[in-house]
PDB file of C-alpha atoms in Angstrom:
ATOM      1  CA  MET A   1      12.187  16.473  25.939  1.00 49.00           C
ATOM      2  CA  ARG A   2      14.791  17.208  23.984  1.00 53.00           C
ATOM      3  CA  GLU A   3      14.489  19.317  20.838  1.00 54.00           C
ATOM      4  CA  SER A   4      16.069  16.427  18.516  1.00 53.00           C
ATOM      5  CA  ALA A   5      13.781  14.232  20.119  1.00 55.00           C
ATOM      6  CA  LYS A   6      10.387  16.108  19.031  1.00 63.00           C
ATOM      7  CA  LEU A   7      12.166  16.183  15.576  1.00 76.00           C
ATOM      8  CA  SER A   8      12.979  12.463  15.001  1.00 86.00           C
ATOM      9  CA  LEU A   9      11.263   9.753  12.760  1.00 89.00           C
ATOM     10  CA  PRO A  10       9.493   6.577  14.119  1.00 84.00           C
ATOM     11  CA  ARG A  11      11.416   3.852  13.783  1.00 83.00           C
ATOM     12  CA  GLY A  12      11.498   2.490  10.216  1.00 83.00           C
ATOM     13  CA  ALA A  13      11.109   5.087   8.600  1.00 88.00           C
ATOM     14  CA  ARG A  14      13.350   8.038   6.730  1.00 92.00           C
ATOM     15  CA  ASP A  15      13.488  10.869   4.659  1.00 95.00           C
ATOM     16  CA  LEU A  16      14.394   9.792   0.875  1.00 95.00           C
ATOM     17  CA  MET A  17      16.927  12.860  -0.426  1.00 97.00           C
ATOM     18  CA  PRO A  18      16.678  14.012  -4.416  1.00 98.00           C
ATOM     19  CA  GLU A  19      19.769  11.514  -5.558  1.00 98.00           C
ATOM     20  CA  GLU A  20      17.656   8.339  -3.637  1.00 98.00           C
ATOM     21  CA  VAL A  21      14.129   9.848  -4.949  1.00 98.00           C
ATOM     22  CA  ARG A  22      15.538   9.903  -8.643  1.00 98.00           C
ATOM     23  CA  ARG A  23      16.455   6.143  -8.110  1.00 98.00           C
ATOM     24  CA  ARG A  24      13.669   4.724  -6.639  1.00 97.00           C
ATOM     25  CA  GLU A  25      11.671   6.413  -9.314  1.00 97.00           C
ATOM     26  CA  ALA A  26      13.918   5.117 -12.177  1.00 98.00           C
ATOM     27  CA  LEU A  27      13.521   1.473 -10.638  1.00 97.00           C
ATOM     28  CA  LEU A  28       9.924   1.931 -10.730  1.00 97.00           C
ATOM     29  CA  THR A  29       9.826   3.034 -14.061  1.00 97.00           C
ATOM     30  CA  GLN A  30      11.881  -0.230 -15.373  1.00 98.00           C
ATOM     31  CA  ILE A  31       9.290  -2.320 -12.910  1.00 96.00           C
ATOM     32  CA  ASP A  32       6.451  -0.582 -14.401  1.00 97.00           C
ATOM     33  CA  GLY A  33       7.768  -1.613 -18.032  1.00 97.00           C
ATOM     34  CA  LEU A  34       8.765  -4.868 -17.186  1.00 97.00           C
ATOM     35  CA  CYS A  35       5.211  -5.707 -15.764  1.00 97.00           C
ATOM     36  CA  ARG A  36       3.238  -3.913 -18.961  1.00 97.00           C
ATOM     37  CA  ARG A  37       5.349  -6.199 -21.190  1.00 97.00           C
ATOM     38  CA  GLN A  38       3.609  -9.017 -19.604  1.00 97.00           C
ATOM     39  CA  ARG A  39       0.452  -8.022 -19.524  1.00 95.00           C
ATOM     40  CA  TYR A  40      -0.024  -6.969 -15.917  1.00 95.00           C
ATOM     41  CA  GLU A  41      -1.948  -3.739 -15.546  1.00 93.00           C
ATOM     42  CA  ARG A  42      -1.268  -1.537 -12.155  1.00 93.00           C
ATOM     43  CA  LEU A  43      -3.595  -1.018  -9.523  1.00 92.00           C
ATOM     44  CA  VAL A  44      -3.613   1.361  -6.457  1.00 92.00           C
ATOM     45  CA  THR A  45      -5.194   0.807  -3.297  1.00 92.00           C
ATOM     46  CA  PRO A  46      -5.931   3.340  -0.663  1.00 93.00           C
ATOM     47  CA  THR A  47      -3.429   3.627   1.846  1.00 93.00           C
ATOM     48  CA  PHE A  48      -5.816   2.888   4.773  1.00 94.00           C
ATOM     49  CA  GLU A  49      -8.889   1.140   5.061  1.00 94.00           C
ATOM     50  CA  LEU A  50     -11.880   0.128   6.988  1.00 95.00           C
ATOM     51  CA  ALA A  51     -10.524  -1.824   9.895  1.00 95.00           C
ATOM     52  CA  ASP A  52     -12.732  -4.483   9.573  1.00 92.00           C
ATOM     53  CA  ALA A  53     -12.459  -5.219   6.332  1.00 90.00           C
ATOM     54  CA  LEU A  54      -8.746  -5.723   6.449  1.00 90.00           C
ATOM     55  CA  LYS A  55      -8.751  -7.427   9.798  1.00 90.00           C
ATOM     56  CA  PRO A  56      -9.967 -11.321   7.672  1.00 87.00           C
ATOM     57  CA  GLY A  57      -6.788 -11.017   5.705  1.00 83.00           C
ATOM     58  CA  LEU A  58      -4.302 -10.444   8.595  1.00 87.00           C
ATOM     59  CA  GLY A  59      -2.939 -12.642  11.276  1.00 84.00           C
ATOM     60  CA  PRO A  60      -3.884 -11.752  14.947  1.00 83.00           C
ATOM     61  CA  ASP A  61      -0.230 -10.498  15.464  1.00 88.00           C
ATOM     62  CA  LEU A  62       0.030  -8.086  12.159  1.00 88.00           C
ATOM     63  CA  TYR A  63      -3.329  -6.958  12.596  1.00 90.00           C
ATOM     64  CA  ASP A  64      -2.651  -6.043  16.360  1.00 90.00           C
ATOM     65  CA  MET A  65       0.908  -4.354  15.363  1.00 90.00           C
ATOM     66  CA  ALA A  66      -1.252  -2.395  12.881  1.00 91.00           C
ATOM     67  CA  PHE A  67      -1.646   1.619  13.019  1.00 92.00           C
ATOM     68  CA  LYS A  68      -5.041   1.944  13.246  1.00 96.00           C
ATOM     69  CA  PHE A  69      -7.282   5.367  14.297  1.00 96.00           C
ATOM     70  CA  PHE A  70     -10.897   6.497  14.087  1.00 97.00           C
ATOM     71  CA  ASP A  71     -12.091   8.751  11.162  1.00 96.00           C
ATOM     72  CA  ARG A  72     -14.794  11.471  11.916  1.00 97.00           C
ATOM     73  CA  GLU A  73     -17.679   9.117  11.865  1.00 97.00           C
ATOM     74  CA  GLY A  74     -16.070   6.838  14.611  1.00 97.00           C
ATOM     75  CA  ARG A  75     -15.368   4.256  12.116  1.00 97.00           C
ATOM     76  CA  LEU A  76     -11.876   2.216  13.114  1.00 97.00           C
ATOM     77  CA  MET A  77      -9.360   2.497   9.970  1.00 97.00           C
ATOM     78  CA  MET A  78      -6.059   0.880   9.845  1.00 95.00           C
ATOM     79  CA  LEU A  79      -2.639   1.870   7.839  1.00 94.00           C
ATOM     80  CA  ARG A  80      -2.769  -1.496   5.160  1.00 90.00           C
ATOM     81  CA  PRO A  81      -0.077  -3.605   6.239  1.00 89.00           C
ATOM     82  CA  ASP A  82       0.217  -5.725   3.454  1.00 86.00           C
ATOM     83  CA  LEU A  83      -1.655  -5.525   0.121  1.00 87.00           C
ATOM     84  CA  THR A  84      -3.247  -9.053  -0.331  1.00 86.00           C
ATOM     85  CA  THR A  85      -6.293  -8.021   1.010  1.00 87.00           C
ATOM     86  CA  PRO A  86      -6.998  -5.103  -0.324  1.00 89.00           C
ATOM     87  CA  LEU A  87      -6.393  -6.114  -4.138  1.00 88.00           C
ATOM     88  CA  ALA A  88      -7.898  -9.255  -3.527  1.00 87.00           C
ATOM     89  CA  ARG A  89     -11.173  -7.090  -2.239  1.00 86.00           C
ATOM     90  CA  LEU A  90     -10.351  -5.011  -5.974  1.00 88.00           C
ATOM     91  CA  ALA A  91     -10.534  -7.988  -7.727  1.00 87.00           C
ATOM     92  CA  ALA A  92     -13.448  -9.881  -6.265  1.00 88.00           C
ATOM     93  CA  GLY A  93     -15.470  -6.824  -6.475  1.00 90.00           C
ATOM     94  CA  ARG A  94     -14.547  -4.463  -9.659  1.00 92.00           C
ATOM     95  CA  PHE A  95     -13.181  -7.350 -11.485  1.00 92.00           C
ATOM     96  CA  LYS A  96     -15.877 -10.380 -11.069  1.00 89.00           C
ATOM     97  CA  GLY A  97     -16.943 -11.212 -14.250  1.00 88.00           C
ATOM     98  CA  HIS A  98     -13.659 -10.708 -16.089  1.00 90.00           C
ATOM     99  CA  LYS A  99     -11.452 -12.937 -18.049  1.00 89.00           C
ATOM    100  CA  HIS A 100      -9.176 -14.884 -15.708  1.00 88.00           C
ATOM    101  CA  PRO A 101      -6.429 -14.847 -15.139  1.00 91.00           C
ATOM    102  CA  LEU A 102      -6.054 -11.482 -13.819  1.00 91.00           C
ATOM    103  CA  ARG A 103      -2.698  -9.918 -13.896  1.00 93.00           C
ATOM    104  CA  PHE A 104      -2.069  -7.475 -11.503  1.00 92.00           C
ATOM    105  CA  PHE A 105       0.721  -5.447  -9.579  1.00 91.00           C
ATOM    106  CA  HIS A 106       1.485  -2.499  -7.341  1.00 89.00           C
ATOM    107  CA  HIS A 107       4.171  -0.682  -5.753  1.00 84.00           C
TER     108      HIS A 107
END
């Protein structure tokens, strides 16, 4: 295997250089401000969850293409390919009984 092939990133992944990071952070700060002015609150969900918890909210194609791995206890985990299911799980569980509408954003 060529040395450069060992060091390459998978398709769709890329490194962000310092100037790109600064632009991204500035844009996210603007988005945060806009959302907060509209009375949305930011939520952050885990990057990976139990595959069984994410599967119901995904179509079969997205589920099959998602990155999966086993944790130390042998449970099947999945990188979340979409934010809908984790946000719905959080809203249904932790915000049950809260006044509606619930107004959240995630980035």
